[in-house]
Short mmCIF file of C-alpha atoms and ligand atoms in Angstrom, two decimals:
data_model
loop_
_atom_site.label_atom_id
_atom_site.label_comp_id
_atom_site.label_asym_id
_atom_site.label_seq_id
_atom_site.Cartn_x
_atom_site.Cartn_y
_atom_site.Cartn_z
CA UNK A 1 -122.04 100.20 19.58
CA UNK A 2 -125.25 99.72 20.91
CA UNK A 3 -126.38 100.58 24.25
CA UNK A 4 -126.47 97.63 25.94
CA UNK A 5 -123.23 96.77 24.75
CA UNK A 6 -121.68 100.10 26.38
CA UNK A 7 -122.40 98.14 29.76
CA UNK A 8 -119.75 95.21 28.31
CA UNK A 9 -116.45 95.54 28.23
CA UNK A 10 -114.14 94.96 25.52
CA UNK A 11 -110.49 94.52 26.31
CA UNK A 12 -109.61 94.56 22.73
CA UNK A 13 -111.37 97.28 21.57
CA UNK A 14 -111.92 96.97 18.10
CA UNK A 15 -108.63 95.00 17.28
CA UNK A 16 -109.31 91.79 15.62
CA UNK A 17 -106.81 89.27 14.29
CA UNK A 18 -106.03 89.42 10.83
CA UNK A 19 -106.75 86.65 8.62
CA UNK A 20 -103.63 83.96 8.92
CA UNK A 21 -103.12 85.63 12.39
CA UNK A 22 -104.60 84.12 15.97
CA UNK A 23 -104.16 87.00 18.55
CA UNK A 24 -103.54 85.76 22.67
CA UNK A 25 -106.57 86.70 24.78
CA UNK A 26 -105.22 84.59 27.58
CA UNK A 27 -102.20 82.65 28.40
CA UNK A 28 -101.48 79.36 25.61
CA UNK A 29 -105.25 80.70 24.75
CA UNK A 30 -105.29 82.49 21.40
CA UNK A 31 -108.28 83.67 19.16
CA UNK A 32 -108.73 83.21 15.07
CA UNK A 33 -111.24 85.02 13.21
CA UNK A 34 -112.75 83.21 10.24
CA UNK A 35 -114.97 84.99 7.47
CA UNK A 36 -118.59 83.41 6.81
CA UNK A 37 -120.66 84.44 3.66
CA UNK A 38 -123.69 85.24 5.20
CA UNK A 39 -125.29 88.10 6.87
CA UNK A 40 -123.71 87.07 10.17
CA UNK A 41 -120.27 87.29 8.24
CA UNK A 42 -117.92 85.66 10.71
CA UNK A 43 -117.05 83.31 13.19
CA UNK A 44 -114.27 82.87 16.09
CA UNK A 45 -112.45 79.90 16.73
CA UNK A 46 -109.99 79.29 19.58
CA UNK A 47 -106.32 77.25 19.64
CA UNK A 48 -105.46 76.23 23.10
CA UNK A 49 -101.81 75.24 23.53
CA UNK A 50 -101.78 71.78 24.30
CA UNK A 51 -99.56 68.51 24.94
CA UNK A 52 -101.35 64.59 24.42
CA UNK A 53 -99.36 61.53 25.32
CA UNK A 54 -96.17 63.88 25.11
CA UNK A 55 -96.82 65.36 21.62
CA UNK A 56 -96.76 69.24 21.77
CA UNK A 57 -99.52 70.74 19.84
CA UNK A 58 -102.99 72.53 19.79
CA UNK A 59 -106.60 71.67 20.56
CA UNK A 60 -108.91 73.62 18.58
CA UNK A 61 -112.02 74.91 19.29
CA UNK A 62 -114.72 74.74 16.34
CA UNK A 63 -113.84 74.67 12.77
CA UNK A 64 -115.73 77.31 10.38
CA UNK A 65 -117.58 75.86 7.14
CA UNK A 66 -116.23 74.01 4.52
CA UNK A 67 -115.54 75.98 1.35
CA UNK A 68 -112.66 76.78 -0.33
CA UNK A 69 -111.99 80.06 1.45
CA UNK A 70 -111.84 78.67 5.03
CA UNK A 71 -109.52 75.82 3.98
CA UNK A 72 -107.33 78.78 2.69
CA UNK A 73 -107.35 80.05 5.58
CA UNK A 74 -106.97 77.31 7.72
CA UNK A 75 -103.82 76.24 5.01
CA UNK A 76 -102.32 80.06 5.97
CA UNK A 77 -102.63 79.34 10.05
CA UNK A 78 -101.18 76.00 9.74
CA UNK A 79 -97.97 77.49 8.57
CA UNK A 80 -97.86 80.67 10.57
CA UNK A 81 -99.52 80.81 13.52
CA UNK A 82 -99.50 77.28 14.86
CA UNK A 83 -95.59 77.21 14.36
CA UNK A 84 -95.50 74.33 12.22
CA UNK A 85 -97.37 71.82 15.26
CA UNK A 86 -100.11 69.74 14.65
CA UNK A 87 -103.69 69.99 16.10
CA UNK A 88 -104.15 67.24 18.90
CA UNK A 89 -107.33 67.53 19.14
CA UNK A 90 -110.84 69.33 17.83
CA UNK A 91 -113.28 70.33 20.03
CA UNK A 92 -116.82 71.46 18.52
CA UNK A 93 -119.09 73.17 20.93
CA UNK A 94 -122.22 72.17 18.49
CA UNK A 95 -123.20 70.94 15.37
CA UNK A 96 -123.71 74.23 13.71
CA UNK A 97 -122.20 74.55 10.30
CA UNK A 98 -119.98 77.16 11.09
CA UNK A 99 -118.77 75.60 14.22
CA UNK A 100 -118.96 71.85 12.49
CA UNK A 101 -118.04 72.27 8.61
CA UNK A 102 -114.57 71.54 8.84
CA UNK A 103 -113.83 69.46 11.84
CA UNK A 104 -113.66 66.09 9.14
CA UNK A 105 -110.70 67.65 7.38
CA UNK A 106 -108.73 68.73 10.42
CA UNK A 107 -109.50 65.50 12.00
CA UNK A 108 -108.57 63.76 8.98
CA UNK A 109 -105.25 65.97 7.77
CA UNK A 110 -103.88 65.55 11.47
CA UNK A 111 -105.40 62.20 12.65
CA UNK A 112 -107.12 64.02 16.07
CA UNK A 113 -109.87 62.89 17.48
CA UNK A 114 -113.09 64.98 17.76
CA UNK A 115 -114.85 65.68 20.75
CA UNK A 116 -118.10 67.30 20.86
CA UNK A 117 -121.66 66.46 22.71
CA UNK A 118 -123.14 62.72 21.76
CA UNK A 119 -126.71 65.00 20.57
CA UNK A 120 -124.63 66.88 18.75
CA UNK A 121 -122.50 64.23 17.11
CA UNK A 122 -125.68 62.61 16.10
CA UNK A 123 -127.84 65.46 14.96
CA UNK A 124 -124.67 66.37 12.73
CA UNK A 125 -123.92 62.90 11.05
CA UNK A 126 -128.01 62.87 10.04
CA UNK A 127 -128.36 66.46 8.95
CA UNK A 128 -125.30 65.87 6.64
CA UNK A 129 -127.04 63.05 4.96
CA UNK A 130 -128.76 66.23 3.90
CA UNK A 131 -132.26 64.65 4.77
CA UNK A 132 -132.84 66.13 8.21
CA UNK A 133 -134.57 69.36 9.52
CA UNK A 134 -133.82 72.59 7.56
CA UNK A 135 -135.61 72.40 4.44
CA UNK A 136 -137.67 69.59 2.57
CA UNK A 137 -141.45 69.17 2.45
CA UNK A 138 -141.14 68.85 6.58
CA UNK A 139 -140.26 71.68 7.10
CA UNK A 140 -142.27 73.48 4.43
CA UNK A 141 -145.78 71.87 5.92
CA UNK A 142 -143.96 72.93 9.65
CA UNK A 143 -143.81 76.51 8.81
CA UNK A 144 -147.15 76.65 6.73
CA UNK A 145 -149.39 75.21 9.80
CA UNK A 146 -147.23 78.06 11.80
CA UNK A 147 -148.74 80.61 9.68
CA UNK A 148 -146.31 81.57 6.50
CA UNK A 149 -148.54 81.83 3.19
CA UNK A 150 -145.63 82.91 0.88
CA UNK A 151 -145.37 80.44 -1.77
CA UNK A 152 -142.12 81.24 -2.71
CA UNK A 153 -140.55 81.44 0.35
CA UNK A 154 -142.08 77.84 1.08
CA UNK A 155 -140.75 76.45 -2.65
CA UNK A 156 -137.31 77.49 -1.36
CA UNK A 157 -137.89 76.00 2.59
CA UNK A 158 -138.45 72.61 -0.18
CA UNK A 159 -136.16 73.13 -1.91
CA UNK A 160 -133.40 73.86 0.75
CA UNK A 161 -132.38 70.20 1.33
CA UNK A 162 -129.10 70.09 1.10
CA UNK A 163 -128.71 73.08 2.94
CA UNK A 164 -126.31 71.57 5.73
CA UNK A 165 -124.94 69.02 3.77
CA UNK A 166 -123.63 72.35 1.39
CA UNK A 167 -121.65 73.79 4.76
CA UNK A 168 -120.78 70.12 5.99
CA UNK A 169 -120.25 67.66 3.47
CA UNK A 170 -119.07 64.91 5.83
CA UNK A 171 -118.26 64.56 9.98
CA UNK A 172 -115.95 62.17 11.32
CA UNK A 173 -117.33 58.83 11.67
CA UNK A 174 -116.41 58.69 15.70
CA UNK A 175 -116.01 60.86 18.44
CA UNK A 176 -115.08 61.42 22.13
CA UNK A 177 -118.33 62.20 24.03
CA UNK A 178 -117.89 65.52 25.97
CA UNK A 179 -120.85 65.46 29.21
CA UNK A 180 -122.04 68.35 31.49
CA UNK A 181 -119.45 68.43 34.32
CA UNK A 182 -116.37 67.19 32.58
CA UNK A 183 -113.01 68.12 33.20
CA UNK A 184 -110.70 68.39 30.77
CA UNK A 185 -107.12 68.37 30.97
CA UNK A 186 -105.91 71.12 27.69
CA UNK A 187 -102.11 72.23 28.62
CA UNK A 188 -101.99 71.69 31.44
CA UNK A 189 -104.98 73.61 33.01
CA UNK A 190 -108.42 71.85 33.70
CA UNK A 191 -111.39 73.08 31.86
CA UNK A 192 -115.17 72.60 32.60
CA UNK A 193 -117.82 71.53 30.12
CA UNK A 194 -120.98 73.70 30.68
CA UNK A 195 -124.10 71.75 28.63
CA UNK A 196 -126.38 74.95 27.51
CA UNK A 197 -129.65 73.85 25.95
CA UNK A 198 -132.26 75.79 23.22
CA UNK A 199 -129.79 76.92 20.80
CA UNK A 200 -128.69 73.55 19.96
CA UNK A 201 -128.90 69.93 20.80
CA UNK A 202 -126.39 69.85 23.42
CA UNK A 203 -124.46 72.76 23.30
CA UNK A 204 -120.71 72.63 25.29
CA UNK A 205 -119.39 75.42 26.56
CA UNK A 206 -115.69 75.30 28.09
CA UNK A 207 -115.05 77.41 31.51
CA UNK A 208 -111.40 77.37 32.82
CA UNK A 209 -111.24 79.02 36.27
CA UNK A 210 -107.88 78.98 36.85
CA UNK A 211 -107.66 81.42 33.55
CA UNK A 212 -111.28 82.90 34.30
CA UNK A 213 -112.13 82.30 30.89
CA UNK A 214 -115.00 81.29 29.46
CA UNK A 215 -115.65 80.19 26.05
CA UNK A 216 -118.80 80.55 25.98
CA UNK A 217 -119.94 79.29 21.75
CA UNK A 218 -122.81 80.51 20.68
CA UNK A 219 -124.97 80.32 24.41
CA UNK A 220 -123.74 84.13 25.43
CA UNK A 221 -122.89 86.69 22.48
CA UNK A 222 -122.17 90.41 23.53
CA UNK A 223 -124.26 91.96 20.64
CA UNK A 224 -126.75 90.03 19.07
CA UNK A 225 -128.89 87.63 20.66
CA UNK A 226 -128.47 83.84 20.59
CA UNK A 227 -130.73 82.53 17.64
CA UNK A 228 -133.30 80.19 19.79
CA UNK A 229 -135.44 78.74 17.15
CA UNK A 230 -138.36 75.57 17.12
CA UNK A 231 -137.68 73.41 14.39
CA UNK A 232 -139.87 70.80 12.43
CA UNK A 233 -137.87 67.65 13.65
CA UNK A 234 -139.22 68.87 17.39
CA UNK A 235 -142.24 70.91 16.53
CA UNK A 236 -143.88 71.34 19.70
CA UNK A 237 -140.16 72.03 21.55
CA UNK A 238 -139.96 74.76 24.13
CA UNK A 239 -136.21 75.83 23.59
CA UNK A 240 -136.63 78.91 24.80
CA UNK A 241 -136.92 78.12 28.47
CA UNK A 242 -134.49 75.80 27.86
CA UNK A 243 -131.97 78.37 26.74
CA UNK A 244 -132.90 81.01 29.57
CA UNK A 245 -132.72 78.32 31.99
CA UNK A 246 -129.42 77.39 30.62
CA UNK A 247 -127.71 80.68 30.36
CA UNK A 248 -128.57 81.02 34.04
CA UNK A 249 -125.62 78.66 34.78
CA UNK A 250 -123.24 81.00 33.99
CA UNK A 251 -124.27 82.89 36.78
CA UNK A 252 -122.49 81.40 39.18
CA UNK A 253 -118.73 82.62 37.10
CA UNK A 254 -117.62 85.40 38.60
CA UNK A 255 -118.05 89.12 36.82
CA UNK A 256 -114.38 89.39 35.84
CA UNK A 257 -114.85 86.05 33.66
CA UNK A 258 -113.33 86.84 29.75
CA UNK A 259 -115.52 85.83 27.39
CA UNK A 260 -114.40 84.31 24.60
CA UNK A 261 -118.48 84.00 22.26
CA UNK A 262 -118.24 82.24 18.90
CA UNK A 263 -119.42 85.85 17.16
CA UNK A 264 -118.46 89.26 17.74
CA UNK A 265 -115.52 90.47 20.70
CA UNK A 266 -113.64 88.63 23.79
CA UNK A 267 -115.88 90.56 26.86
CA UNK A 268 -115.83 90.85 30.26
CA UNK A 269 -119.68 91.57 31.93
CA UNK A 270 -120.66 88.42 31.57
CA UNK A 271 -123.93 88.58 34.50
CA UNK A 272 -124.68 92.25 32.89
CA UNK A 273 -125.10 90.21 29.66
CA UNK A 274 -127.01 87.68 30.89
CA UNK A 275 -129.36 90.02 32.38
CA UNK A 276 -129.90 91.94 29.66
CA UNK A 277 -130.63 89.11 27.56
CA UNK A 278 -133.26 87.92 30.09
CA UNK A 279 -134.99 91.55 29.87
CA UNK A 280 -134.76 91.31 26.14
CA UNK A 281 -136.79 87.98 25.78
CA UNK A 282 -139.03 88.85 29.02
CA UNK A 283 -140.00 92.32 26.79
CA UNK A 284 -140.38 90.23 23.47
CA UNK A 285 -142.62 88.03 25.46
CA UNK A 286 -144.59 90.49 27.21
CA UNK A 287 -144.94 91.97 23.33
CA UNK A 288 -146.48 88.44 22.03
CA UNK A 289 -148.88 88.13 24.82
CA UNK A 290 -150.18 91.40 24.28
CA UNK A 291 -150.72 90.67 20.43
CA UNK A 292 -152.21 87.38 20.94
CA UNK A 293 -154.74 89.47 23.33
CA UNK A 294 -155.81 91.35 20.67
CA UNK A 295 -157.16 88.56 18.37
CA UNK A 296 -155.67 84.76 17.81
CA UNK A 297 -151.69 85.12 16.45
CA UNK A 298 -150.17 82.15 14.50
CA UNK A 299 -145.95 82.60 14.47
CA UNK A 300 -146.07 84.35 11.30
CA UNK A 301 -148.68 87.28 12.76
CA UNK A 302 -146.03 87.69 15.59
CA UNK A 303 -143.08 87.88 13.57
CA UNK A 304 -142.96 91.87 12.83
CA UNK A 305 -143.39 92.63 16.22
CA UNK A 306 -140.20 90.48 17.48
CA UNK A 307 -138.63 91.19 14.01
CA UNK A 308 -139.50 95.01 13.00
CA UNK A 309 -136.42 95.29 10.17
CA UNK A 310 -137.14 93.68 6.73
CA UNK A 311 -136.33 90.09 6.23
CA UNK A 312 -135.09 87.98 2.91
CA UNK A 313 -136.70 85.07 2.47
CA UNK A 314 -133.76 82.99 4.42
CA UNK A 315 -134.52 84.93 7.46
CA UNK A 316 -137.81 85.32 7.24
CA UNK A 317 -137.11 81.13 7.91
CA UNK A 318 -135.21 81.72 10.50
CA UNK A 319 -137.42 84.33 12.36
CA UNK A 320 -140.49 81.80 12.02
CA UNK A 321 -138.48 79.60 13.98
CA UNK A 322 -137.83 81.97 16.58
CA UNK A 323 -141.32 83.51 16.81
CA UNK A 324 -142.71 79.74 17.24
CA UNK A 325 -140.09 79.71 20.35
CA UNK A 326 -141.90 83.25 22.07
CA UNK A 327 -145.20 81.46 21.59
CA UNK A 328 -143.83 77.96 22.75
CA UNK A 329 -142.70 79.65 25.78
CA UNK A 330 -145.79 80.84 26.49
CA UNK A 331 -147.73 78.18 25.62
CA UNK A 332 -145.39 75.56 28.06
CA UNK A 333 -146.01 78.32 30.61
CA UNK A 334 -149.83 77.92 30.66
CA UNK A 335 -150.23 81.47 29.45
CA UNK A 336 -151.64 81.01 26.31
CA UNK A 337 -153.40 78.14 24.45
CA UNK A 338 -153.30 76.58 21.17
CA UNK A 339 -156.07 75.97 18.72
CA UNK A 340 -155.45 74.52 14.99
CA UNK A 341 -158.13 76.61 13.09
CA UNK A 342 -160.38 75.74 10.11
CA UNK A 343 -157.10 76.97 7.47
CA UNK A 344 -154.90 74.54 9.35
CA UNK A 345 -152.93 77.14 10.87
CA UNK A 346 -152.03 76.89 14.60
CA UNK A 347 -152.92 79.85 16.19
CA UNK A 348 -152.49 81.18 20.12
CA UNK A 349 -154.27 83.44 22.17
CA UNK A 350 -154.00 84.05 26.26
CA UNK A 351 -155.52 81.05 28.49
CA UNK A 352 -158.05 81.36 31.18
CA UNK A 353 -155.08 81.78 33.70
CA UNK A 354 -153.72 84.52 32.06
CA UNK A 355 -156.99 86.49 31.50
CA UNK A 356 -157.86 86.09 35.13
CA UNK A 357 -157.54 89.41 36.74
ZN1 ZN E 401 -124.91 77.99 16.60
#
């Protein structure tokens, strides 16, 4: 355990439900722990007990990737843990693969409907046409003018079409539109949609304040930090801001609000957590601006200092993206300004108004 996460608290401990197991965090509220293989190696999902149009069931809350091992799994859950009733309903808090992947085959295998944000929706159906933002020669020429020489880590960015469409071969054709400030009737109790913004599109989170529970997604996770990256289909984006700004609305729960985050433990400290994650970007920001005082930084330049453990090539991808964000923050912010040098590469150093004693 880290130190920040010493100032959370975990109600579980370190007990996590076993594979064909979901484990109650809260009442009719019950948490499922799926495997991913990659370096962030799993994800929680959430079954709400639920009742539509007089049917007893579940609503589910994301859906892990699609690949054999998650269907498994899912196939061991139907049987056991949800008793044998179908799933009403599948709620996606964003078009992430791991939240995403699956939601056409449980839609499809129980005929539910799938709500999740319109931005979402959309930016899903596209990006599994497998032409859309993370890989191809657009995002290759993206992360080149941000500084990254590496030929072969560009030849795979090319190469890394079919990326999504890999984790989420298809997504149901229509959907229920979830909005910021809906209220949603799931068993009986009324739950709020919280839009959070930087991480993706349109992310929904799902507050219930008669349980004080939050499921928060991916916008607040206890141990690591939300990914917050600029991508080529938005290249001049400031997500960032958008995400601090967003996380900020959670401040208003109150402090004995359960978290349920898509990664890592059910938590309580939930304004702890967002403060911490405020000093964490304010530090990596104050850490950029310095650099880029020292002589002109493209993202790539400021990537070891916000990253300062060795990266694989796939990361290294993903920690562009998130270095463009620090300087996009900045750069929105006045702070620092942008020139596109002689080599093409866009580079950043501090603006009149931040020199300025
Ligand atoms: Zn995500």
């Amino acid at each position: 355990m880290n130190t920040q996460e010493l100032e959370l608290h975990y109600p579980w401990g370190d007990s996590l439900p076993g594979p064909s197991e979901c484990k109650q965090v809260a009442p009719g509220v019950f948490w499922i722990r799926m495997e991913l293989p990659f370096a962030l190696n799993h994800i929680n999902l959430w079954l709400l007990q639920d009742e539509i149009d007089g049917t007893p069931g579940w609503t589910v809350v994301d859906c892990c990737i699609d690949r054999p091992e998650s269907r498994d799994q899912w196939e061991g859950l139907f049987t056991q843990a949800l008793q044998a009733l179908p799933i009403l309903r599948v709620i996606v808090t964003h078009m992430h693969p791991d939240h995403i992947g699956l939601a056409h085959w449980l839609c499809k295998r129980f005929d539910a409907p799938l709500w999740i944000s319109a931005t979402d929706f959309y930016t899903a159906r596209i990006a599994s046409l497998g032409t859309h933002h993370f890989g191809g020669e657009g995002a290759a020429g993206f992360f080149a003018r941000n500084g990254l020489r590496d030929e072969a880590a560009l030849q795979e960015v090319r190469q890394r079409q079919q990326y999504f469409k890999g984790l989420v071969p298809d997504v149901p054709p229509d959907f229920c539109r979830l909005l910021d400030g809906h209220r949603l009737r799931i068993g009986g109790r009324t739950w709020h949609t919280i839009a959070g913004y930087g991480h993706a599109p349109e992310h929904m989170s799902l507050h219930c304040p008669e349980l004080d529970v939050l499921i928060s997604g991916d916008m607040v996770l206890p141990r690591i930090s939300t990914n917050v990256s600029v991508y080529n289909s938005e290249p001049d984006a400031n997500p960032l801001t958008l995400f601090l700004q967003s996380i900020d609305r959670f401040v208003e729960l109150p402090e004995r609000t359960l978290v349920l985050p898509s990664h890592g433990k059910p938590f309580t400290g939930l304004q702890t957590r967002i403060r911490q994650l405020h000093e964490h970007h304010r530090e990596r920001l104050d850490e950029v601006i310095h650099a880029c005082s020292q002589s002109p930084c493209s993202a790539a330049d400021v990537m070891p200092i916000l990253f300062k453990r060795a990266l694989d090539l796939h990361q290294t991808t993903f920690a562009l993206g998130e270095s463009v964000a620090h300087l996009h923050a900045l750069w929105h912010d006045g702070l620092l300004v942008r020139r596109r040098e002689a080599d093409g590469v866009l580079r950043f150093s501090p603006s009149e108004a931040a020199t300025r004693p």
